[in-house]
Coordinates of C-alpha atoms and ligand atoms in Angstrom, one line a residue:
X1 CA 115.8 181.7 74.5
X2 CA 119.7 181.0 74.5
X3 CA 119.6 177.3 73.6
X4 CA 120.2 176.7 69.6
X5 CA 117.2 175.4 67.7
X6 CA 119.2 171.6 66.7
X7 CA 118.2 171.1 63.2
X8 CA 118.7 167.5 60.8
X9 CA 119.4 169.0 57.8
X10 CA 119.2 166.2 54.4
X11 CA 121.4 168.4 51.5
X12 CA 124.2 167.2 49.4
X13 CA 124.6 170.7 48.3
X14 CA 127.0 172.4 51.3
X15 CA 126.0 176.2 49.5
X16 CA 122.6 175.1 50.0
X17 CA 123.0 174.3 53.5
X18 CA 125.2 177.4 54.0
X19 CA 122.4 179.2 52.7
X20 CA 119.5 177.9 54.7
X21 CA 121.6 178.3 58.1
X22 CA 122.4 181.9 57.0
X23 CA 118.3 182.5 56.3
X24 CA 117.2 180.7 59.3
X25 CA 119.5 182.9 61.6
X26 CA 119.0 186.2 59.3
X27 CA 115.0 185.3 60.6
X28 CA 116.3 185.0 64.1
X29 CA 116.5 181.3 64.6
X30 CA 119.8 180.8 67.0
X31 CA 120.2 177.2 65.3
X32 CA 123.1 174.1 65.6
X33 CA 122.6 172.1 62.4
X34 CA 123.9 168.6 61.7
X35 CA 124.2 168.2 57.9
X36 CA 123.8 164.4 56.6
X37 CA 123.7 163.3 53.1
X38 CA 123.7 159.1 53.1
X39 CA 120.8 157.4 54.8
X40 CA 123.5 155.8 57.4
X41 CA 124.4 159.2 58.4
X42 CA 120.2 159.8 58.5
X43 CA 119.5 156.7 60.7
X44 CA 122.0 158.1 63.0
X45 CA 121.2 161.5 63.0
X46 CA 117.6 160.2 64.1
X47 CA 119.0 158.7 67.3
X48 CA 120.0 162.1 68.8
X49 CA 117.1 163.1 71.0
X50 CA 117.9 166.3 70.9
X51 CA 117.0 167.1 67.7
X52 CA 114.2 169.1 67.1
X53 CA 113.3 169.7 63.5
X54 CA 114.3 167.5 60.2
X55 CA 114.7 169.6 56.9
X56 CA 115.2 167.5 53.7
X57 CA 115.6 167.9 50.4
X58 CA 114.2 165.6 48.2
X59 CA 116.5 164.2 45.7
X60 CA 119.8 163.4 46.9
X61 CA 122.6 161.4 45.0
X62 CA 122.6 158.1 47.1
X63 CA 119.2 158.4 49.5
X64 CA 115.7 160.5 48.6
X65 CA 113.8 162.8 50.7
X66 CA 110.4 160.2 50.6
X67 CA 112.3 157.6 52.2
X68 CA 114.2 160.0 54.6
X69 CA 110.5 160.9 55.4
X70 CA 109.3 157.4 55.8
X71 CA 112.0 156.7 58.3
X72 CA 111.6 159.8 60.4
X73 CA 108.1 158.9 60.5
X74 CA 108.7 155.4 62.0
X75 CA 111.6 156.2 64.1
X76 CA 110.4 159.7 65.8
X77 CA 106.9 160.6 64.8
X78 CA 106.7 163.4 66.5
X79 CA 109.5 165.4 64.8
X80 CA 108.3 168.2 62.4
X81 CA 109.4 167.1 59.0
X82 CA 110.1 169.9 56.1
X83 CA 110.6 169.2 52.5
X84 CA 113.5 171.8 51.5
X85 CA 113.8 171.0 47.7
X86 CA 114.5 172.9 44.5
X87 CA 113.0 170.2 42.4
X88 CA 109.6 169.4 43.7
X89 CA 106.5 169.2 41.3
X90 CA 102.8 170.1 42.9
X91 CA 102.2 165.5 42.6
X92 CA 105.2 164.8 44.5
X93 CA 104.7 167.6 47.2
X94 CA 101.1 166.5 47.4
X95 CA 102.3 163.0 48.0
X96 CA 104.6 164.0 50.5
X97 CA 102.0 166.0 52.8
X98 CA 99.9 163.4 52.4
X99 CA 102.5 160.4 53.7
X100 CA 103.3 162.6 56.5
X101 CA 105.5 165.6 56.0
X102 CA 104.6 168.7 57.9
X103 CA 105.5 171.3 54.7
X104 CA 107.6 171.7 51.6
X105 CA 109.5 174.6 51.0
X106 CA 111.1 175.0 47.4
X107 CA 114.8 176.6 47.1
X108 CA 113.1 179.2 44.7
X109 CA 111.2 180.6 47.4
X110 CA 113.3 180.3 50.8
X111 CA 111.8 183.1 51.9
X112 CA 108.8 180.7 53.4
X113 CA 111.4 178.7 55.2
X114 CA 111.5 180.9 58.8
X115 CA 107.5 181.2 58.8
X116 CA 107.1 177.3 57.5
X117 CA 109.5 176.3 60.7
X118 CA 108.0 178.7 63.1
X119 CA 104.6 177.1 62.3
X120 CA 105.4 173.5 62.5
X121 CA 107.9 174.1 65.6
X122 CA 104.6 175.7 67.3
X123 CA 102.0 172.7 66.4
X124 CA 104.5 170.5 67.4
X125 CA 104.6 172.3 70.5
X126 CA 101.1 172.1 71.0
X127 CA 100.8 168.3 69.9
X128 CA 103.3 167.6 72.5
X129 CA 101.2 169.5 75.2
X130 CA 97.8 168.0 74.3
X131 CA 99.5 164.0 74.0
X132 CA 100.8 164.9 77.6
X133 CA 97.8 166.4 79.0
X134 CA 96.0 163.2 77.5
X135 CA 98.5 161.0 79.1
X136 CA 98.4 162.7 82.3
X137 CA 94.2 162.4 82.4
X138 CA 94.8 158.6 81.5
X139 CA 96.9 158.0 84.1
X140 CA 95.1 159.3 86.5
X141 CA 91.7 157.7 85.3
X142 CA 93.9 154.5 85.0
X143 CA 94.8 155.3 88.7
X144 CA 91.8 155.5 89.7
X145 CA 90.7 152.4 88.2
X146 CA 93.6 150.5 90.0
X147 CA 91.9 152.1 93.4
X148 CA 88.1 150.8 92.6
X149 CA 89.6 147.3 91.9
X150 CA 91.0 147.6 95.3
X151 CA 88.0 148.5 96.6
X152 CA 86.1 144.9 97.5
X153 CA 83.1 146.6 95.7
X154 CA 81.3 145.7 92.2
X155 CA 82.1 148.5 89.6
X156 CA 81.2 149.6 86.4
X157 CA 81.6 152.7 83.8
X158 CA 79.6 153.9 81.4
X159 CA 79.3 156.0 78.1
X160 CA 76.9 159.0 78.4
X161 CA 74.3 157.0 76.3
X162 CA 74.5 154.0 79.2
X163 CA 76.6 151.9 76.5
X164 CA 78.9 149.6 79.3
X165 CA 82.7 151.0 79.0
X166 CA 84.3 149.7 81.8
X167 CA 83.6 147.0 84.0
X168 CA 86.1 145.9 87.1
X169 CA 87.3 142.4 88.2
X170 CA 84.6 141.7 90.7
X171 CA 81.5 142.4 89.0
X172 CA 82.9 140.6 85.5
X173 CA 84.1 137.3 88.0
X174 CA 80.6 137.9 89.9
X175 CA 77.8 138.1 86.6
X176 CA 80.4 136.5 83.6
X177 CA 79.9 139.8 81.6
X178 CA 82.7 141.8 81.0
X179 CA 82.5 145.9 79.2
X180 CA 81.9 144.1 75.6
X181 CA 78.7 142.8 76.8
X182 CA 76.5 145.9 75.9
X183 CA 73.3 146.4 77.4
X184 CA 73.5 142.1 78.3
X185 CA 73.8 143.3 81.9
X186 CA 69.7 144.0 82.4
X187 CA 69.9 140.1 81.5
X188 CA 71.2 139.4 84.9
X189 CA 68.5 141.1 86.3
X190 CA 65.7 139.2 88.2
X191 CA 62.5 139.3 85.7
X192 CA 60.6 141.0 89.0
X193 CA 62.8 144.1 89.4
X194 CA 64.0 144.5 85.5
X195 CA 61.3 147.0 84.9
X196 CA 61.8 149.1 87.2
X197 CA 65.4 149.4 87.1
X198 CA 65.9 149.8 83.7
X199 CA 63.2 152.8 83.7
X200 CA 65.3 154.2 87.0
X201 CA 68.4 154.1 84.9
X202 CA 66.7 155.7 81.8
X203 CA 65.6 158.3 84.0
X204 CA 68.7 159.2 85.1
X205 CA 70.6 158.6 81.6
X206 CA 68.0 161.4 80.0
X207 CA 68.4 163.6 83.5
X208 CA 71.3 163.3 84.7
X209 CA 70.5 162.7 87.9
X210 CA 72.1 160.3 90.4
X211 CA 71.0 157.4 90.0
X212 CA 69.9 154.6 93.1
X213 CA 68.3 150.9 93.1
X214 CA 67.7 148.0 94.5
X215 CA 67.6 145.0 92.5
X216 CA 68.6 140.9 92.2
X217 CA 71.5 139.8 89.9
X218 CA 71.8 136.6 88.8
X219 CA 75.0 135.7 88.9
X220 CA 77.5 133.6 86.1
X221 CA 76.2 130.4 88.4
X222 CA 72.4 131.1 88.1
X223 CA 72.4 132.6 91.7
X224 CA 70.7 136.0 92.4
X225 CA 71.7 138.4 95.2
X226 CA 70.8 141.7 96.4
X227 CA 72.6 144.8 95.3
X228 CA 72.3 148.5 95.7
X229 CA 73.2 149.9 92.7
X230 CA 74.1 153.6 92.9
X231 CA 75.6 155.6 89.5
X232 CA 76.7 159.4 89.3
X233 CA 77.7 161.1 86.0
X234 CA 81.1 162.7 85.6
X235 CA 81.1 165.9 83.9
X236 CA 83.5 167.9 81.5
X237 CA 84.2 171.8 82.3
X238 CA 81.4 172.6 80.4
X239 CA 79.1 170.4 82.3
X240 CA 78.6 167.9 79.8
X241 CA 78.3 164.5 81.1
X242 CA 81.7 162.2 80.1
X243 CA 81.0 159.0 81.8
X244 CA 79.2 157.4 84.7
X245 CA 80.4 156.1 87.2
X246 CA 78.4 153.0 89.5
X247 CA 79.5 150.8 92.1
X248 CA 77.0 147.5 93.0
X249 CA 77.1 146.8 96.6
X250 CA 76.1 143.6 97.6
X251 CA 72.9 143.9 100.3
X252 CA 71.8 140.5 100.2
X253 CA 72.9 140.1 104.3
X254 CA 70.3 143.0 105.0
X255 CA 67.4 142.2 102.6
X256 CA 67.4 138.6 104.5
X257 CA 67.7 140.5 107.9
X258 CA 65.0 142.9 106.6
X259 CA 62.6 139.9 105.4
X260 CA 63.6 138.1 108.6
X261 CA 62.0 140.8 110.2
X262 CA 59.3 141.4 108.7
X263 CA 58.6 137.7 109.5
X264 CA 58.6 138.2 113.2
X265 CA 56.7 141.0 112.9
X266 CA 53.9 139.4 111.2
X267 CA 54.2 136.4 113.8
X268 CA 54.0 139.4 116.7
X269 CA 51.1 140.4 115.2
X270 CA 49.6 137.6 115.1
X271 CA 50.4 136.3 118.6
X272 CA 48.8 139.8 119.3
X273 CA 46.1 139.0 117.4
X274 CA 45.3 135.7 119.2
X275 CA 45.9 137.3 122.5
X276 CA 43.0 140.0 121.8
X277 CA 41.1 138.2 120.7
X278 CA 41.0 135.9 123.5
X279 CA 41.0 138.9 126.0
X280 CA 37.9 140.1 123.9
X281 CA 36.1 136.9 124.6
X282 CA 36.6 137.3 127.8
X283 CA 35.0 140.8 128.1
X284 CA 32.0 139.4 126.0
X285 CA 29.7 139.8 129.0
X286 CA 31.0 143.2 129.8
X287 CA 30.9 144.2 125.8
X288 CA 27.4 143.0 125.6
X289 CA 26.5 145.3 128.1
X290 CA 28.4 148.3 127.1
X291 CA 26.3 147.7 123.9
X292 CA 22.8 146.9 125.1
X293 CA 22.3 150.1 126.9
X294 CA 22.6 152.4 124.5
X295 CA 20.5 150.6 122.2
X296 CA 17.7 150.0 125.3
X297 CA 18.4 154.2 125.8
X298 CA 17.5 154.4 121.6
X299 CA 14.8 152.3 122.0
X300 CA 13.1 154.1 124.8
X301 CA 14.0 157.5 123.1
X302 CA 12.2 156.4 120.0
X303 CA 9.0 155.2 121.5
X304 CA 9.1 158.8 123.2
X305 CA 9.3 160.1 120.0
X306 CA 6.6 158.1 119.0
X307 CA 4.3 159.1 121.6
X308 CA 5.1 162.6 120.7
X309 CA 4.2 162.7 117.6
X310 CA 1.1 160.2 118.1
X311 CA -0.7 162.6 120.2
X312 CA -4.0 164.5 119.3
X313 CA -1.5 167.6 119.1
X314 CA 2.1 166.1 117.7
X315 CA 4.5 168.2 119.6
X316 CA 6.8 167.9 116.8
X317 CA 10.1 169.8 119.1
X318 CA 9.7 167.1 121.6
X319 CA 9.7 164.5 118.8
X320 CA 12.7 166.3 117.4
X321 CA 14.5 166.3 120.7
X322 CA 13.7 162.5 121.5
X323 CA 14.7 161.8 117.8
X324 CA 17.9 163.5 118.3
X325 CA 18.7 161.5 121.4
X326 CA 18.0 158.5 119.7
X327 CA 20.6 159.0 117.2
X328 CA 23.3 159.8 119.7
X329 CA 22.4 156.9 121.5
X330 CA 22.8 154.7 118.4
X331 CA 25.7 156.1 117.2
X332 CA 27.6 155.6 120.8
X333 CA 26.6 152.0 120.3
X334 CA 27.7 151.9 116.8
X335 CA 31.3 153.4 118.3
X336 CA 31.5 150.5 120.7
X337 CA 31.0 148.0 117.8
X338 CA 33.9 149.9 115.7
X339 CA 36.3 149.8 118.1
X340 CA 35.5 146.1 119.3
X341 CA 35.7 145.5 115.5
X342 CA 39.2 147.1 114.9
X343 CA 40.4 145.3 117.7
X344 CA 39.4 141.9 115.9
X345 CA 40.9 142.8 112.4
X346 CA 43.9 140.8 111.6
X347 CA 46.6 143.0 109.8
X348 CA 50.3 143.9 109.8
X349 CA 51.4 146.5 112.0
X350 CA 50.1 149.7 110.2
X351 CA 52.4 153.0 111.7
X352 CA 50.5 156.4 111.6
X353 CA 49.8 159.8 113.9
X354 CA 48.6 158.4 117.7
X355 CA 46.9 160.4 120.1
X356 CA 47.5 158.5 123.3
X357 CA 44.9 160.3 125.1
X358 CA 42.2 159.2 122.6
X359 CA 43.5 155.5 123.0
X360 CA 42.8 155.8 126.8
X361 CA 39.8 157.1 126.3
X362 CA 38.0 154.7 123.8
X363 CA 39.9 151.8 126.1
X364 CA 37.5 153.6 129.1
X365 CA 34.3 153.1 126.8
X366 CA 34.7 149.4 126.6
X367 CA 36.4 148.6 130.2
X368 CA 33.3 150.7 132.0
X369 CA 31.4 147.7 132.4
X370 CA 34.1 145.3 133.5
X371 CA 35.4 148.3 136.3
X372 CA 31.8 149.2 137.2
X373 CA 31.3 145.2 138.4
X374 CA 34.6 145.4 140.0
X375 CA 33.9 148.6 142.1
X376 CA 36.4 150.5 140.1
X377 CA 36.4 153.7 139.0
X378 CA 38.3 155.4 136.3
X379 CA 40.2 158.4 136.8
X380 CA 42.6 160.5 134.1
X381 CA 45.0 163.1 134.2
X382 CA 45.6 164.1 130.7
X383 CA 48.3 166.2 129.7
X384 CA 46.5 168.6 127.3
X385 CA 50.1 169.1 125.2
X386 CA 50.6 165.3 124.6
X387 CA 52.0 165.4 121.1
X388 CA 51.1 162.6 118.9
X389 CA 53.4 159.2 118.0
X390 CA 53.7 157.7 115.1
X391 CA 52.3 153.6 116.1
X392 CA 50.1 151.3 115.4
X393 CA 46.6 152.3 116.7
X394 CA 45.6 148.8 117.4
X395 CA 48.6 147.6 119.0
X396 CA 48.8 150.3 121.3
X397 CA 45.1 150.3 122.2
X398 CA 45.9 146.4 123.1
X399 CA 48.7 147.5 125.6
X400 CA 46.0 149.8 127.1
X401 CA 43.4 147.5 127.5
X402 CA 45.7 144.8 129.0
X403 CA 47.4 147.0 131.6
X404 CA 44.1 149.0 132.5
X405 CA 42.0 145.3 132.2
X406 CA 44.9 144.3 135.0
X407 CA 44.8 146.6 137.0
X408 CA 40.8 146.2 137.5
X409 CA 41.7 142.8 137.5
X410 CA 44.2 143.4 140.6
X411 CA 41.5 145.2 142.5
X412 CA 38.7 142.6 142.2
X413 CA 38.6 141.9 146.1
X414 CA 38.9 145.6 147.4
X415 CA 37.5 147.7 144.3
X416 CA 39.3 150.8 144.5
X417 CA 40.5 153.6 141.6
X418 CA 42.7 152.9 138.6
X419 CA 44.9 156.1 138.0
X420 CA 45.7 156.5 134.2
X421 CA 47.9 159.4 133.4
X422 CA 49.5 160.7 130.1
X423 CA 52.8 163.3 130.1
X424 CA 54.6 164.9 127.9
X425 CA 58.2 164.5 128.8
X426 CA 61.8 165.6 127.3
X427 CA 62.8 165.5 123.4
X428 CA 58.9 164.8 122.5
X429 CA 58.7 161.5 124.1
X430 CA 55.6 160.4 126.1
X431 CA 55.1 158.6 129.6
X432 CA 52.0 157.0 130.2
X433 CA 51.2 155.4 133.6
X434 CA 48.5 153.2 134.7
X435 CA 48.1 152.7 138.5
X436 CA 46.1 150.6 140.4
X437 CA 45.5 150.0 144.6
X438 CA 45.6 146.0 144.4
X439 CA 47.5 143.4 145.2
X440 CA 50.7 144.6 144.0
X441 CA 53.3 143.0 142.3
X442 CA 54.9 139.4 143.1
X443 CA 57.6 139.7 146.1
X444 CA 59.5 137.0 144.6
X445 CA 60.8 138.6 141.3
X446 CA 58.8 141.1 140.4
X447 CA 60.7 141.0 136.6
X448 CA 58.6 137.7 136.0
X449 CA 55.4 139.5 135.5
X450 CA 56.7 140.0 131.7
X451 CA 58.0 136.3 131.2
X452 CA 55.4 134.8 128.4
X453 CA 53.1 132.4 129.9
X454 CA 53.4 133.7 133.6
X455 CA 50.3 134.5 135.5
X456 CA 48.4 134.3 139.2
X457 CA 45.2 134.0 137.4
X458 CA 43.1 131.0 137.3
X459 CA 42.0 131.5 133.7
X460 CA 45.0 134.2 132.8
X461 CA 47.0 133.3 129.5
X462 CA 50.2 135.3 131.2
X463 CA 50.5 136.9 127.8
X464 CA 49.3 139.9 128.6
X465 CA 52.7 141.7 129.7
X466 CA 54.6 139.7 127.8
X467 CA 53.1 141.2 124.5
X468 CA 53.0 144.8 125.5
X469 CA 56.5 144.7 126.0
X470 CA 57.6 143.8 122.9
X471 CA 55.1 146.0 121.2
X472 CA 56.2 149.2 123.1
X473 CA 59.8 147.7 122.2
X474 CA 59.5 147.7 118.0
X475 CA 58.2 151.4 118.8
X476 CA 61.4 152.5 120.6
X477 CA 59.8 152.5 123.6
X478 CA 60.0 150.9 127.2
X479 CA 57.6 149.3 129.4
X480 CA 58.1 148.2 133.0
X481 CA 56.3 148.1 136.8
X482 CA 57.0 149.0 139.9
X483 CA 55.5 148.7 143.0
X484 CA 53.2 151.6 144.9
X485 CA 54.3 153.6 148.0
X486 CA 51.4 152.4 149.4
X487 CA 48.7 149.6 148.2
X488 CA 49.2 148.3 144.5
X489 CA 51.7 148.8 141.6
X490 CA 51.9 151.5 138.8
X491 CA 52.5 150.3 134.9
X492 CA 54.4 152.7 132.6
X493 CA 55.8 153.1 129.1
X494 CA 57.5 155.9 127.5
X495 CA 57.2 156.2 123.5
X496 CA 59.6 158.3 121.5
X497 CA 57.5 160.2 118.5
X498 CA 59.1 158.8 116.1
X499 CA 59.9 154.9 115.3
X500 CA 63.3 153.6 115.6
Ligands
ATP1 N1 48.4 145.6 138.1 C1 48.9 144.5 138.6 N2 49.1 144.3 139.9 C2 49.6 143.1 140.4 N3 50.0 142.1 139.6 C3 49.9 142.2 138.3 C4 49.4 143.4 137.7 N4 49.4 143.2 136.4 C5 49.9 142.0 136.1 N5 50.2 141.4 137.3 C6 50.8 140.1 137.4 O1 51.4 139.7 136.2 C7 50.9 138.5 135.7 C8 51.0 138.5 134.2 O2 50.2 139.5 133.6 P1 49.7 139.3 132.1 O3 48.9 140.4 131.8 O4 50.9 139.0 131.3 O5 48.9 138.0 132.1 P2 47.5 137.7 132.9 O6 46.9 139.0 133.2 O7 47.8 136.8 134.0 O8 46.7 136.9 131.8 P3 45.9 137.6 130.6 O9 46.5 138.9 130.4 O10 46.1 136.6 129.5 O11 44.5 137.6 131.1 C9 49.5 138.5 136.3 O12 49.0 137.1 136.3 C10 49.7 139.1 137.6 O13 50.3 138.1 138.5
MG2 MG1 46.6 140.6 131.7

């Protein structure tokens, strides 16, 4: 290090100076010393920025050390200041440390003078480091706040307890609060979604985990929206958390979209609803049917039974085996009743694991009668490999019972075979075709078939199409027609296995 130590040296006494120059180099301290006696010459000496280091001794004829000290203090705080004196008492060096100097040194002992200014030059170094380092990380963290209130997003900081430290310009214009409103934020919150938010953010305050919610605000006009609330901690080297940091987005677009939705659904459903049920009223002759002959097969089983077990020698393993039928008889009824039954409930679309080949085949135990009296017969090519969808079950039984129930429908002059045929094909998806030998489609666009109210049919409702379609649509599938190579038209829809 070539460049002088630059030293304000306070001494009336010129030997004295001498002297401390001499000891300060003798301990290997290259230093330029101004010498100043008057408080003037002080003040001045103060203005040089180069100066490193003030030594002062504490009496002087025209100035003293304490208000030398004083003025070094206001003027460049960060200067080491040592008391170089030949006259101070323990009360007044006491004094001194305690109104700010960095050491005392007396005359009698100069020998402390190199280690006293090695010491403070060093913790003056290090003050200087840690005020920049400081600096630097509040400029950047004051950076970064200038970027989120750039951002057109609601933001917030907080202590590690949750305490609010830091709110931005949109979310204090948006709720009224600003960071000196404490915990007056869970105010704002609507009374339905306050519990459960505030125990979310607990959660994550005590585990430090992310935290993520979605909850109404009032806002300063009495007007609640829709946020997404989303906070993350900000940790120290050691892991410790700092701060959190949370944005508020604004959501209120999508929860109407989302309840708008939900809305139509509901109104699907119940359109579908209707349209079963009238579909079901309509098969009442065939249902009744379907039902009465297992029960007539039970009844006649049971009277064998009887009779079985009536006779001079009860031949109780014919009993058992007449018994036995009896019970699969009833149960087959009681099958037909559950799945006329499901098709009446009323509900909201319920999603879970299909098996599309089961579908077909319960929609074969309850269209029997009406395809038997039609001169149809049924006929499946299962794909043994069809993988499951998730749907609704009911829904997608009504798709199958309107397309199979046309197709019969479409064959009532000739009678013939309905073909219906289930496929695995790419990605998971699933095709499902239903084919008939009928009339065929309408020549004159073909596409009106799935218009809402459009049917050939003396007592149709021209629902029928209409409704599948937009179920297999909210599944993320598609449903359309097209016309046979020879008599007829084939119906198909493909299903992805997953919803949209
Ligand atoms: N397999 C088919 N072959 C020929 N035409 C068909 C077939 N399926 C439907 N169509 C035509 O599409 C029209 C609309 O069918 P949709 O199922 O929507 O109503 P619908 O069968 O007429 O009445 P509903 O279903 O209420 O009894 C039918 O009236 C018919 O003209
Ligand atoms: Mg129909």
């Amino acid at each position: 290090m070539n460049t002088p130590l630059r030293i304000l040296l306070l001494e009336d006494d010129a030997r004295d100076a001498e002297l401390i120059h001499e000891l300060l180099e003798a301990d290997h301290f290259l230093c330029e010393i101004t010498r100043v006696q008057t408080r003037a010459e002080f003040l001045a000496g103060l203005e040089d920025s180069g100066i490193e280091l003030i030594l002062a001794d504490y009496s002087l004829p025209s100035f003293d050390g304490l208000s030398a000290l004083k003025l070094a203090l206001s003027a460049r705080p960060d200067l080491p200041f040592i008391f170089v004196s030949g006259t101070l008492g323990e009360d007044v060096a006491i004094e001194a440390l305690k109104v700010g100097a960095t050491d005392y040194v007396l005359k009698t002992r100069l020998s402390r003078l190199g280690p006293s200014v090695r010491r403070a030059l060093r913790e003056a170094r290090e003050r200087a480091e840690r005020e920049k380092a400081e600096e630097v990380a509040r400029r950047s963290e004051k950076e970064l706040l200038d970027v989120i209130e750039a951002i057109p997003i609601m933001a917030f900081t907080t202590l590690p307890d949750g305490g609010s430290a830091w709110v931005n310009r949109r979310w204090a214009e948006y709720s009224g609060l600003d960071e000196t409103s404490g915990s007056r934020w869970q105010a704002t919150l609507h009374p339905d979604d306050l519990d459960r938010h505030v125990t979310k953010w607990q959660q994550s305050l005590a585990s430090g985990e992310p935290f993520e919610n979605e909850a109404r605000h009032r806002s300063a006009n009495g007007e609640y929206r829709w946020f997404l609330v989303r906070a993350v901690p900000l940790r120290n080297e050691q892991g410790k958390i700092r701060k959190w940091y949370g944005t508020l987005t604004d959501i209120e677009d999508r929860k109407r979209a989302e309840q708008e939705r939900a809305r139509l659904r509901q109104l699907e459903a119940d359109l579908a609803y209707m349209s079963r049920v009238m579909t079901m009223g309509e098969l009442a002759a065939s249902l009744a049917h379907e039902i009465k002959q297992p029960i007539a097969a039970a009844a006649m089983n049971a009277s064998v039974c009887a009779r079985w077990l009536c006779r001079h020698r009860p031949d109780v393993v014919k009993a058992g085996q007449a018994a036995s039928a009896t019970i699969e008889d009833v149960t087959r009824a009681a099958e037909i009743i559950d799945r006329v039954h499901s098709l009446y409930a009323r509900g909201t679309p319920n999603h879970e694991q299909v098996d599309l080949n089961e579908i077909i085949r319960e929609m074969i135990v309850l269209l029997n009668d009406a395809a038997h009296r039609n001169s149809v017969t049924i006929r499946t090519e299962f794909d043994v490999s069809l993988p499951t969808a998730v749907a609704d079950r009911v829904q997608l039984q009504q798709i199958m019972m309107n397309l199979m129930l046309n197709g019969i429908e479409a064959m009532q002059a000739t009678g013939g075979e309905l073909r219906v045929a289930s496929k695995r094909i790419e990605d998971g998806h699933i095709l499902i075709s239903v084919s008939d030998s009928g009339v065929g489609l309408p020549v004159d666009g073909p596409d009106r078939i799935f218009e809402a109210f459009f049917t050939t049919k003396p007592q149709g409702t021209g629902m029928g199409l209409s409704i599948s379609r937009r179920i297999i649509a909210s599944h993320g599938g598609r449903l359309w027609a097209s016309p046979n190579a020879g008599p007829g038209a084939t119906f198909q829809f493909v299903l992805p296995p997953t919803l949209p």
